[in-house]
CSV table of C-alpha atoms in Angstrom, one decimal:
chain,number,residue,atom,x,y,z
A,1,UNK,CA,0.0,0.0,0.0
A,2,UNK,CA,1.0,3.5,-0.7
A,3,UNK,CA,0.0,6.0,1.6
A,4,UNK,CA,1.2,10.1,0.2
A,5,UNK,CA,2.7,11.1,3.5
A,6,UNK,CA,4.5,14.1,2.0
A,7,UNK,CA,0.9,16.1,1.6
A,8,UNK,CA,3.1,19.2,1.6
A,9,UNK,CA,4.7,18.4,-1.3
A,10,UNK,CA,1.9,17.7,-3.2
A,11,UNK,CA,0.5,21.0,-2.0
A,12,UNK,CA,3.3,23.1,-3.5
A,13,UNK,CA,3.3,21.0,-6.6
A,14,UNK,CA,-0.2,22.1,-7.2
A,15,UNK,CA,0.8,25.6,-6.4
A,16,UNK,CA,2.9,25.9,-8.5
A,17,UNK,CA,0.4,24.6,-11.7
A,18,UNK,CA,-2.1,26.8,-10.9
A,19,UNK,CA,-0.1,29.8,-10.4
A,20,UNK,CA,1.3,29.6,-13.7
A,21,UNK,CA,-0.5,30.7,-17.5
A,22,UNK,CA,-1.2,27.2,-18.1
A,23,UNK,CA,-5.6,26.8,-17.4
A,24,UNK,CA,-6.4,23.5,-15.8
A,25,UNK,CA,-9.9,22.2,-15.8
A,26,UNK,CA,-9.3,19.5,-12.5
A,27,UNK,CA,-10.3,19.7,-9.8
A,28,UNK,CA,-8.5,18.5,-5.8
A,29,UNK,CA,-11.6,16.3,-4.4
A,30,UNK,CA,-11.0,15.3,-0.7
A,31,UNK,CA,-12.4,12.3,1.4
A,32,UNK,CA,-12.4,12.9,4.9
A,33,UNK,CA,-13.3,9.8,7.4
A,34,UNK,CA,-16.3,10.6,9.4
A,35,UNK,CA,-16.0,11.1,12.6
A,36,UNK,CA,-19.8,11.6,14.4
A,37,UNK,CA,-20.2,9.4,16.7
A,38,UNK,CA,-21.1,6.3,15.1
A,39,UNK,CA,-20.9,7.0,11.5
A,40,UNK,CA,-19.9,4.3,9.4
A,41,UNK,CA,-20.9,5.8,6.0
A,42,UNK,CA,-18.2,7.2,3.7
A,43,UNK,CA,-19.2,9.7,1.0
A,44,UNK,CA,-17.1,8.1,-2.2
A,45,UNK,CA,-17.0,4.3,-3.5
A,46,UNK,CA,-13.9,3.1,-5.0
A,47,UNK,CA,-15.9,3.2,-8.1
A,48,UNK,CA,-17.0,6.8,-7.5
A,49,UNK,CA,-13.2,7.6,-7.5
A,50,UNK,CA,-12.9,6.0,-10.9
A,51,UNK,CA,-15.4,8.4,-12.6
A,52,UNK,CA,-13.5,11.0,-11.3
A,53,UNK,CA,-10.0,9.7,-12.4
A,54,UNK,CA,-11.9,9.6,-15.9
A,55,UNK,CA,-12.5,13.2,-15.6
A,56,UNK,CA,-9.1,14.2,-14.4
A,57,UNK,CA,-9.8,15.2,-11.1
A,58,UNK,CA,-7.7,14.3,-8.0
A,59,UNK,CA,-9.0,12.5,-5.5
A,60,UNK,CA,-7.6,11.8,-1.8
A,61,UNK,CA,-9.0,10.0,0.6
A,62,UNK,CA,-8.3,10.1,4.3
A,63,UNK,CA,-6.8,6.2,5.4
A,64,UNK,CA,-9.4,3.8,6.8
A,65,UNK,CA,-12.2,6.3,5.7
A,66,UNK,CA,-14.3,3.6,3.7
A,67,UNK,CA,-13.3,0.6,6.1
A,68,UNK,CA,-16.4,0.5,8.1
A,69,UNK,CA,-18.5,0.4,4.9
A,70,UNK,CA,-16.6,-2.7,3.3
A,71,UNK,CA,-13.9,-0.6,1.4
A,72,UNK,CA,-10.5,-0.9,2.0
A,73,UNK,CA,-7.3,1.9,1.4
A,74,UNK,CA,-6.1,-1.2,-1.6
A,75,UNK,CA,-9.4,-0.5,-3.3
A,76,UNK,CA,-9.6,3.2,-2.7
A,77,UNK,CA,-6.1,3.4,-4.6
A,78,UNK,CA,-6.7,0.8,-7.7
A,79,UNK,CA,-9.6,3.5,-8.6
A,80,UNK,CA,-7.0,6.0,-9.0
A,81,UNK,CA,-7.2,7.7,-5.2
A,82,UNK,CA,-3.8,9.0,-3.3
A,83,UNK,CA,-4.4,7.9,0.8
A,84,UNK,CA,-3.7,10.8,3.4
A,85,UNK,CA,-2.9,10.0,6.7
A,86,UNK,CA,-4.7,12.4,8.3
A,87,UNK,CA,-8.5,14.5,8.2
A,88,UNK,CA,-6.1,18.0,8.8
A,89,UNK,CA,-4.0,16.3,5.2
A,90,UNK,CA,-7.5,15.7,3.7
A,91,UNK,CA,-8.8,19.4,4.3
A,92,UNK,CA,-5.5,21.0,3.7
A,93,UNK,CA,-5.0,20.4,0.1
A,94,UNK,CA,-8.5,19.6,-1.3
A,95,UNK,CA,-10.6,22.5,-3.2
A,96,UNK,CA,-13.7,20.7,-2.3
A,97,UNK,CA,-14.6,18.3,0.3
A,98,UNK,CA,-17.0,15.5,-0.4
A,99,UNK,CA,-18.8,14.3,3.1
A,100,UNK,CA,-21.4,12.7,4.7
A,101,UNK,CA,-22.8,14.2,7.4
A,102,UNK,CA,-22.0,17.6,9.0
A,103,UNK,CA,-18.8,18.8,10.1
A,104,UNK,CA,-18.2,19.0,13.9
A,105,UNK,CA,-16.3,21.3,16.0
A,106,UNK,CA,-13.1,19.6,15.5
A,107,UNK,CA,-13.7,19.9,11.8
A,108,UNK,CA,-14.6,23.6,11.8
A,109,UNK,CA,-10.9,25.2,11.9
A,110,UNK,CA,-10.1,22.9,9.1
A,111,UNK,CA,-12.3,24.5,7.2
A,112,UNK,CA,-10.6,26.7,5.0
A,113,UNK,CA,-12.1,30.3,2.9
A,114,UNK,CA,-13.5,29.2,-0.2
A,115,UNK,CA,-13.7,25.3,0.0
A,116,UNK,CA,-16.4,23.6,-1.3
A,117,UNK,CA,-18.2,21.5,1.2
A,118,UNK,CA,-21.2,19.0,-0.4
A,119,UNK,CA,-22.8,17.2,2.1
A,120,UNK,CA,-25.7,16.8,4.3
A,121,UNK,CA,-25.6,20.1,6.6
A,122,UNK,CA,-29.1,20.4,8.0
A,123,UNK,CA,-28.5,23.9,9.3
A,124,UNK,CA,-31.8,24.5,10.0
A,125,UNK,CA,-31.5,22.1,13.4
A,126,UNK,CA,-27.9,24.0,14.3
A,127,UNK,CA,-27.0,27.8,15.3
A,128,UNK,CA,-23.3,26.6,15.9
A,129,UNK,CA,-22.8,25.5,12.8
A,130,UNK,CA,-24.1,27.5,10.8
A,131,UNK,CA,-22.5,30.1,12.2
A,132,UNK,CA,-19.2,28.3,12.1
A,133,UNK,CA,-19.3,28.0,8.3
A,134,UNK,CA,-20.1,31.7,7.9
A,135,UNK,CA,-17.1,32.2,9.7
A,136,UNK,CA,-14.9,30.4,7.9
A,137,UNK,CA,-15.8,31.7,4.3
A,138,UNK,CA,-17.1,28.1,3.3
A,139,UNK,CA,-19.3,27.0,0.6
A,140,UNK,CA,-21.8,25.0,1.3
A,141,UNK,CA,-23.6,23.3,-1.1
A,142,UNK,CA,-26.3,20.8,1.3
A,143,UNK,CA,-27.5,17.6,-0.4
A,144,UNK,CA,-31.0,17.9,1.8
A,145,UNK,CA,-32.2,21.4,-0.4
A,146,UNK,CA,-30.8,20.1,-3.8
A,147,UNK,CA,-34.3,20.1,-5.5
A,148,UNK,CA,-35.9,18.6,-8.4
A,149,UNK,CA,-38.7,20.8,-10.6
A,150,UNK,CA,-41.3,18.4,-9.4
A,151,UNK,CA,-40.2,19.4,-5.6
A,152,UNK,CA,-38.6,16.2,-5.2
A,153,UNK,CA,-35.1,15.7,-3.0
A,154,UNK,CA,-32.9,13.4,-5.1
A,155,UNK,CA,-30.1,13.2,-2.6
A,156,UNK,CA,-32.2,12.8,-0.1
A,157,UNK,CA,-34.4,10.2,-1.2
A,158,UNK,CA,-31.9,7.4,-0.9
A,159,UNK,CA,-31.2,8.1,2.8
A,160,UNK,CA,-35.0,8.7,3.6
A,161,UNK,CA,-35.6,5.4,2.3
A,162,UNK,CA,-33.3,3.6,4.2
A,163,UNK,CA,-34.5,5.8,7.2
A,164,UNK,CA,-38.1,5.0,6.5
A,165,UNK,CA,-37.1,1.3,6.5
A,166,UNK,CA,-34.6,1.1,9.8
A,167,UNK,CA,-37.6,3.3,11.7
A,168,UNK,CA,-39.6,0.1,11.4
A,169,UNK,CA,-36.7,-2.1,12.4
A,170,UNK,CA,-35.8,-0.1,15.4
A,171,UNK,CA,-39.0,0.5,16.4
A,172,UNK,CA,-39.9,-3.0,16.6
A,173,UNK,CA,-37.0,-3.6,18.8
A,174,UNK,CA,-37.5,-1.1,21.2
A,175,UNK,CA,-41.2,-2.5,21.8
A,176,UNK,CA,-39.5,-5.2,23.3
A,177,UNK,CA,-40.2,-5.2,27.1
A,178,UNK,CA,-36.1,-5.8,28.1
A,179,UNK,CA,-36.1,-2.3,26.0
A,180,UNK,CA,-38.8,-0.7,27.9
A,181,UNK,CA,-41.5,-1.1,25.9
A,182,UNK,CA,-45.1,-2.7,25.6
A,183,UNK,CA,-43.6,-5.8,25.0
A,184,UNK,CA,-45.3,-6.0,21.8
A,185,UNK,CA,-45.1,-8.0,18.5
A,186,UNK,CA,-45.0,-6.1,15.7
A,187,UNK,CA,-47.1,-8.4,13.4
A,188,UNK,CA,-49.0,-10.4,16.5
A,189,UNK,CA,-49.4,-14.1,16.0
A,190,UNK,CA,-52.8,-15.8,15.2
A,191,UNK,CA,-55.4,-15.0,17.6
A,192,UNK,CA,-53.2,-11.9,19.3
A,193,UNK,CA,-53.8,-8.5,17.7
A,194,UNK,CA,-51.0,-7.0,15.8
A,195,UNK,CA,-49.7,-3.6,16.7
A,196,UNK,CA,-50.6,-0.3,16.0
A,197,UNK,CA,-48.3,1.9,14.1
A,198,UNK,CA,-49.2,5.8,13.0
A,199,UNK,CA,-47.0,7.4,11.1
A,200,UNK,CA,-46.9,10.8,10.5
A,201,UNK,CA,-46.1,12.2,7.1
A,202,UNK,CA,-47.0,10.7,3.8
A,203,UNK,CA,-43.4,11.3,1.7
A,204,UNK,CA,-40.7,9.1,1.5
A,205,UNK,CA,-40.1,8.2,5.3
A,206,UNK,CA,-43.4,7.6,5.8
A,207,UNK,CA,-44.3,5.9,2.6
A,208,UNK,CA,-41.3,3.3,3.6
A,209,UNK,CA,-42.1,3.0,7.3
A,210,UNK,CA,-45.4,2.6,6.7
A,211,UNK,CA,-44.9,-0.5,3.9
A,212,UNK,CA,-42.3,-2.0,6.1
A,213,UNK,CA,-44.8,-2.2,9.2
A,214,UNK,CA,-47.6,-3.5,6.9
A,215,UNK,CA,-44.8,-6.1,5.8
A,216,UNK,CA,-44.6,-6.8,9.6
A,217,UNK,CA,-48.5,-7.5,10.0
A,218,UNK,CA,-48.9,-4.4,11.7
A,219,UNK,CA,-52.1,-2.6,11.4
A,220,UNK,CA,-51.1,1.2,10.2
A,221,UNK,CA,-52.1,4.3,9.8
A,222,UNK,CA,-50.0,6.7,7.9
A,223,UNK,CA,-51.3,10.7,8.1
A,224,UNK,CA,-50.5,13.6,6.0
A,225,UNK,CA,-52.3,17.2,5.0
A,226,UNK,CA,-52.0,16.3,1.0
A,227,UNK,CA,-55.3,14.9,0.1
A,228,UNK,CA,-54.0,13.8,-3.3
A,229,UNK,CA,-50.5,12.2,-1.4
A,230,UNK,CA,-52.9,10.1,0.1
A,231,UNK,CA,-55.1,9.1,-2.4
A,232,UNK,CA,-52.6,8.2,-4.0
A,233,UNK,CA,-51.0,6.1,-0.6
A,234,UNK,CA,-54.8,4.9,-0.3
A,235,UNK,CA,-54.5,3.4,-3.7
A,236,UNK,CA,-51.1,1.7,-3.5
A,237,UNK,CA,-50.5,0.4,0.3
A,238,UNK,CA,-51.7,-2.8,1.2
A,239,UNK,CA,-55.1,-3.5,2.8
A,240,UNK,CA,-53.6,-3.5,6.1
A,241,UNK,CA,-52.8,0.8,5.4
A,242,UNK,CA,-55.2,3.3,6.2
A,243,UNK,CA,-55.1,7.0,5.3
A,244,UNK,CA,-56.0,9.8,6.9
A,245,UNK,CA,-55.7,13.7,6.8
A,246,UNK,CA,-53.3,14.9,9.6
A,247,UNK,CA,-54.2,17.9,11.8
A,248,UNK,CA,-54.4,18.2,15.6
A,249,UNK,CA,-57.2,16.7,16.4
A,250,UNK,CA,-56.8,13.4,14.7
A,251,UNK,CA,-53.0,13.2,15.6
A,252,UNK,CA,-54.3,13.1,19.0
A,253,UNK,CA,-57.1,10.3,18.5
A,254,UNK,CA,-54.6,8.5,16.8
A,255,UNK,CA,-51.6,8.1,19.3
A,256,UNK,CA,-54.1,7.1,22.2
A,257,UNK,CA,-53.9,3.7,20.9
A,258,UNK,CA,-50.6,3.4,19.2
A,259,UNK,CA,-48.1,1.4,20.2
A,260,UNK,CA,-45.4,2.4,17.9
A,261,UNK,CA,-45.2,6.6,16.0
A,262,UNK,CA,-42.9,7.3,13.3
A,263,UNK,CA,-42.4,10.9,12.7
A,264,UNK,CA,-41.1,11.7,8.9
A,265,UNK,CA,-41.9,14.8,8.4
A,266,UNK,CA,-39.8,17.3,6.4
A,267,UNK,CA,-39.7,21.1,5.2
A,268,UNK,CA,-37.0,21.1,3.1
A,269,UNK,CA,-33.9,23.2,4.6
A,270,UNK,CA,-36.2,24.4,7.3
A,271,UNK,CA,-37.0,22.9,11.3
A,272,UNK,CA,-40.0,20.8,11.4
A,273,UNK,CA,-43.2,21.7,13.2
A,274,UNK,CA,-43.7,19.8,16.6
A,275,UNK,CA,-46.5,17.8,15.5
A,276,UNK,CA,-46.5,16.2,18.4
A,277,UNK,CA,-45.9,18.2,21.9
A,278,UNK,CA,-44.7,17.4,26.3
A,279,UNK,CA,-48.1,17.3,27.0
A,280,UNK,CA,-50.0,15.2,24.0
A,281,UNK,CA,-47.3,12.5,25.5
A,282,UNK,CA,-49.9,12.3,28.5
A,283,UNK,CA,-52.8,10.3,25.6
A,284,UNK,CA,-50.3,8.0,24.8
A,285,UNK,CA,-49.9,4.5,27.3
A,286,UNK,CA,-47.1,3.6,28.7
A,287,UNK,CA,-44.1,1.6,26.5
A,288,UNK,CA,-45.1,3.4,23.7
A,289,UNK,CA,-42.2,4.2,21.5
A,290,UNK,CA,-41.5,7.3,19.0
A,291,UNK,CA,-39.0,7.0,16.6
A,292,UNK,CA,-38.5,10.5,15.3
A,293,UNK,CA,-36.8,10.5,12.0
A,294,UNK,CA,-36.8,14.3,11.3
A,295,UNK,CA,-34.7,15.1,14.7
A,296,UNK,CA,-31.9,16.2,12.4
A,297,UNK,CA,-34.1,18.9,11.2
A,298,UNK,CA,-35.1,19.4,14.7
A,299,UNK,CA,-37.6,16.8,15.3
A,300,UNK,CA,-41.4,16.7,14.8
A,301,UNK,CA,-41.7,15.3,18.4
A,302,UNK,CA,-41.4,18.3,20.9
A,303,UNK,CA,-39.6,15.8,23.4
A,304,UNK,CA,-37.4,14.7,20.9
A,305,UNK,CA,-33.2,15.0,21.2
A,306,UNK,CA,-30.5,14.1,19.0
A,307,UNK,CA,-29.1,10.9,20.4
A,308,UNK,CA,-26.2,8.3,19.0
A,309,UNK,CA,-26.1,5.0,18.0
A,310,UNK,CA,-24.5,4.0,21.3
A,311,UNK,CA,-27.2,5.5,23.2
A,312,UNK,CA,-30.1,5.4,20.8
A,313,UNK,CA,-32.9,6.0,23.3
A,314,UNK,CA,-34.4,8.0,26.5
A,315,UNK,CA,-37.8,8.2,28.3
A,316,UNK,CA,-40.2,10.6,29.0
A,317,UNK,CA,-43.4,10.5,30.8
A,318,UNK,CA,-42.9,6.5,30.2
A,319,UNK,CA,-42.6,6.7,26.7
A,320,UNK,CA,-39.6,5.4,24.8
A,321,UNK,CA,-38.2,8.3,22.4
A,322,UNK,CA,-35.7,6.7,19.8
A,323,UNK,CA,-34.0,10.0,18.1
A,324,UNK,CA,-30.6,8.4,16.4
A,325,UNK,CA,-29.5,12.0,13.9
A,326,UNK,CA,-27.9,9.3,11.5
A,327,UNK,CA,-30.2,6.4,11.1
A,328,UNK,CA,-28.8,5.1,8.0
A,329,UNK,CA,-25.2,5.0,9.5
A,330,UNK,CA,-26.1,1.6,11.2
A,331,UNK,CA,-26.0,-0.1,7.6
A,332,UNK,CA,-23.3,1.7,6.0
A,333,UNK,CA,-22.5,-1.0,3.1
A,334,UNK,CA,-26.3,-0.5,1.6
A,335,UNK,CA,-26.6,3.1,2.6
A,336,UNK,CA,-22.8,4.2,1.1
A,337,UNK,CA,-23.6,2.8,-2.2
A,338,UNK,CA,-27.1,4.3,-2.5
A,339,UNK,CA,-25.7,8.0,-1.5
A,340,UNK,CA,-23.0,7.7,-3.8
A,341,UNK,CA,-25.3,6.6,-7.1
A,342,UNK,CA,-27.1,9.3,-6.0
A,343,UNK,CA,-24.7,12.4,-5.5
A,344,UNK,CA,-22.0,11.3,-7.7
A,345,UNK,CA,-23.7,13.1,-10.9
A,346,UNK,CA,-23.8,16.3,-9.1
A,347,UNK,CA,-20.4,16.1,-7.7
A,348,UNK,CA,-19.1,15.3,-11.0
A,349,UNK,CA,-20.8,18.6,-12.2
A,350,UNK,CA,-19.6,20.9,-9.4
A,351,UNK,CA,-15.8,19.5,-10.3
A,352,UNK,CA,-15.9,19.7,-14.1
A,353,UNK,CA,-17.4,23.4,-14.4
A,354,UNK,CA,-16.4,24.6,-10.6
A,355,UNK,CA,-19.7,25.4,-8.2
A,356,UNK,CA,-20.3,29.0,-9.6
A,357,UNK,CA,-21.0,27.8,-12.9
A,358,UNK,CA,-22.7,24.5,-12.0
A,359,UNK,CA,-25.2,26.5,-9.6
A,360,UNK,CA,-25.5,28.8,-12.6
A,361,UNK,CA,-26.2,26.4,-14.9
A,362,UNK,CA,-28.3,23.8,-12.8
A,363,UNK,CA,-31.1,25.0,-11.1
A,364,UNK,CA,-30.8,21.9,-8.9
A,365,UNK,CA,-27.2,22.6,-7.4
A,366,UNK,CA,-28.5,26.3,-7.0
A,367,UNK,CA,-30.7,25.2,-4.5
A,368,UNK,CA,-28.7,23.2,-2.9
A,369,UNK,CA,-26.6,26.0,-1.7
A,370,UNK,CA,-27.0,27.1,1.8
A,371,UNK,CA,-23.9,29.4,2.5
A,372,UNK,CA,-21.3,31.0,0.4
A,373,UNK,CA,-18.6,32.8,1.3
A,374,UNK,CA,-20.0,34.3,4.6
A,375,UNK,CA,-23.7,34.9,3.3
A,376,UNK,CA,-27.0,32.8,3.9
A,377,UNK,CA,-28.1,32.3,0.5
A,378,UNK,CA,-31.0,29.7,1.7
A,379,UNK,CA,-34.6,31.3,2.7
A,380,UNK,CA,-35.2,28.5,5.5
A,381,UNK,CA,-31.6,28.8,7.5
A,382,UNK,CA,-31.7,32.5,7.0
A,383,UNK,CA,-35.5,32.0,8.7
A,384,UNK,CA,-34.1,30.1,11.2
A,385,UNK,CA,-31.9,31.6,12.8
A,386,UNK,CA,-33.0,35.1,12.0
A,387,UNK,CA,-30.3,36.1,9.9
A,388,UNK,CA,-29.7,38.0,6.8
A,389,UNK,CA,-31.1,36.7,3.3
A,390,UNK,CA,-29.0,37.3,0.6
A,391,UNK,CA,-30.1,35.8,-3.4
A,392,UNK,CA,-28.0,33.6,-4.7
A,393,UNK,CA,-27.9,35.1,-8.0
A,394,UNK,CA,-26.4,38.2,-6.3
A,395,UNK,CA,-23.4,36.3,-4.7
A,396,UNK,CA,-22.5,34.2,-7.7
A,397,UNK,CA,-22.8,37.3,-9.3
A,398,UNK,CA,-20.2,38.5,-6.9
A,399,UNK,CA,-17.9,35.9,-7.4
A,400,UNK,CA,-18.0,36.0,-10.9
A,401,UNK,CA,-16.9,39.7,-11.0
A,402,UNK,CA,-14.0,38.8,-8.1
């Protein structure tokens, strides 16, 4: 194995190019190792790295980053990748950083002016960060608000789904009376009732949760405030799926007698509303768990918390609340591989034509960004956190003149 140790080098190599008359098109792609807690998910396959070897693009990749996801430093450097020793080597000499989830405060003096950062951000759920990346003159280009013309969130989507799916799993689980649950089979057994699930939001989340509960034998209820999203549930859920329209009043008949409450409800880049508040936990018995999927965008459960993978749970007025931030993180092989068919397009845009001109030329990517250079460019963080809105065709604007 070859590991490039002398990152300084390579550094002044590149200095050197790009301060002379000679244009180059490539871009310096780095690969940080994530290091939230628990996160097992790398944002590049070995194959990933190969499309962007065929472009002419450098890639590094931070050693051990793609271990925990079933890819080793060997496989990382057939497809073309150098292997840095360290996350400071990774941030130091790439242009733009491809991630997973958020940075953390280790990562944030890292972050240098003008680096490209394209991964999930959620800043809508944090003032800290958000700030942080103002700070450090960071672009931020968040996979959550990159947005279809028919509304829909392609690099989302694959994570949702998984998300959807796992909510069921856990949820199951934590029924379980050594968990502090009802003690409750998901599906029941001949002559025992099933259990009942509600889940609350009919998009992609909910859509999965709610098919993987019916999968289980559970009897389901999945609520939303489209009337055609669930006409359209109504008519391809199984028999064991109802619909029904979501406001206050039925949210609260609903969770008297559920045993298990998925929340998957999303505004894109913006917090979600507490569907569910402290005191509506009083309706609910005891054992009854909530599995809020939407705690990274600050949770449609008022009671809800970010927690970890190594402490998933907490109680509250007897009921169990499972808030994990980074769901899919607990089946890294299956979720790696469906973020990376999913983003690598995009990425492979913002290298090739540099994120001013991919923003400018994809209406998708332009959405996507959140901050640049110091300035909220998205309506929902901006909203959030009461700060300044500036347009986004103002600042690339800007940079184009600079």
């Amino acid at each position: 194995m070859v590991v490039c140790k002398n990152f300084f080098f390579l550094k002044l190599l590149l200095y050197f190019q790009t301060s002379s008359n000679i244009k180059f098109s490539h871009m310096i792609i780095g690969v940080p190792k994530e290091i939230k807690n628990n996160e097992n998910r790398v944002a590049l396959t070995p194959a990933g790295v190969a499309e962007f070897k065929k472009q002419e693009h450098t890639v590094y990749v931070q050693t051990n980053a793609g271990i925990n996801s079933g890819f080793g430093d060997q496989s990382y450097i057939d497809a073309g990748a150098s292997i840095l020793p360290t996350i400071e080597a990774v941030y130091d000499i790439a242009e733009m950083i491809i991630k997973v989830k958020e940075p953390i405060a280790s990562e944030y003096p890292l972050i240098k002016k003008d680096q490209l950062l394209f991964t999930y951000f959620h800043f809508a759920s944090s003032e800290p960060l958000t700030h942080a990346m103002l700070e450090r003159g960071a672009v931020c280009l968040a996979y959550e608000t990159v947005e279809k013309v028919d509304r829909s969130l392609p690099l989302l989507v694959p994570m949702s789904e998984v998300a959807g799916r796992m909510s069921i799993q856990e949820g199951a689980k934590y029924l379980e009376k050594p968990m502090k649950g009802k003690g409750i089979l998901l599906g029941g057994v001949p002559g025992v009732p099933p259990a009942n699930v509600v889940v609350l939001g009919g998009g992609i989340v909910g859509t999965q949760a709610a098919r993987m509960a019916a999968g289980f034998g559970a009897r389901v209820t999945i609520m939303d405030v489209s009337l055609p999203r669930l006409r359209y549930l109504s008519d391809v859920m199984p028999a064991n799926v109802v619909t029904q329209m979501s406001n206050h009043y039925n949210i609260c008949e609903a969770i008297k007698t559920a045993d298990l409450v998925i929340g998957g409800v999303l505004i894109p880049g913006a917090k979600a509303p507490h569907l569910i508040t402290r005191d509506m936990l009083k309706l609910m018995s005891p054992g009854t768990v909530v599995v809020d999927v939407a705690v990274d965008q600050g949770g449609c459960i008022e009671t809800c918390k970010p927690t970890t993978h190594e402490d998933p749970t907490f109680i509250i007025d007897d009921i169990v609340h499972y808030c994990v931030a980074n769901m899919p993180g607990a089946v890294p092989y299956t979720s790696t591989l469906a973020l990376t068919n999913a983003t690598l397009p995009y990425a492979l845009q913002l290298a090739n034509k540099g994120w001013r001109k991919a923003c400018e030329e994809n209406k998708e990517l332009k959405l996507g960004l959140n901050v640049a250079n110091g300035k909220v460019v998205y309506r929902g963080v901006a909203e959030a956190w009461d700060l300044p809105l500036h347009e986004v065709e103002s600042v690339l604007a800007e940079e184009a003149v600079c």
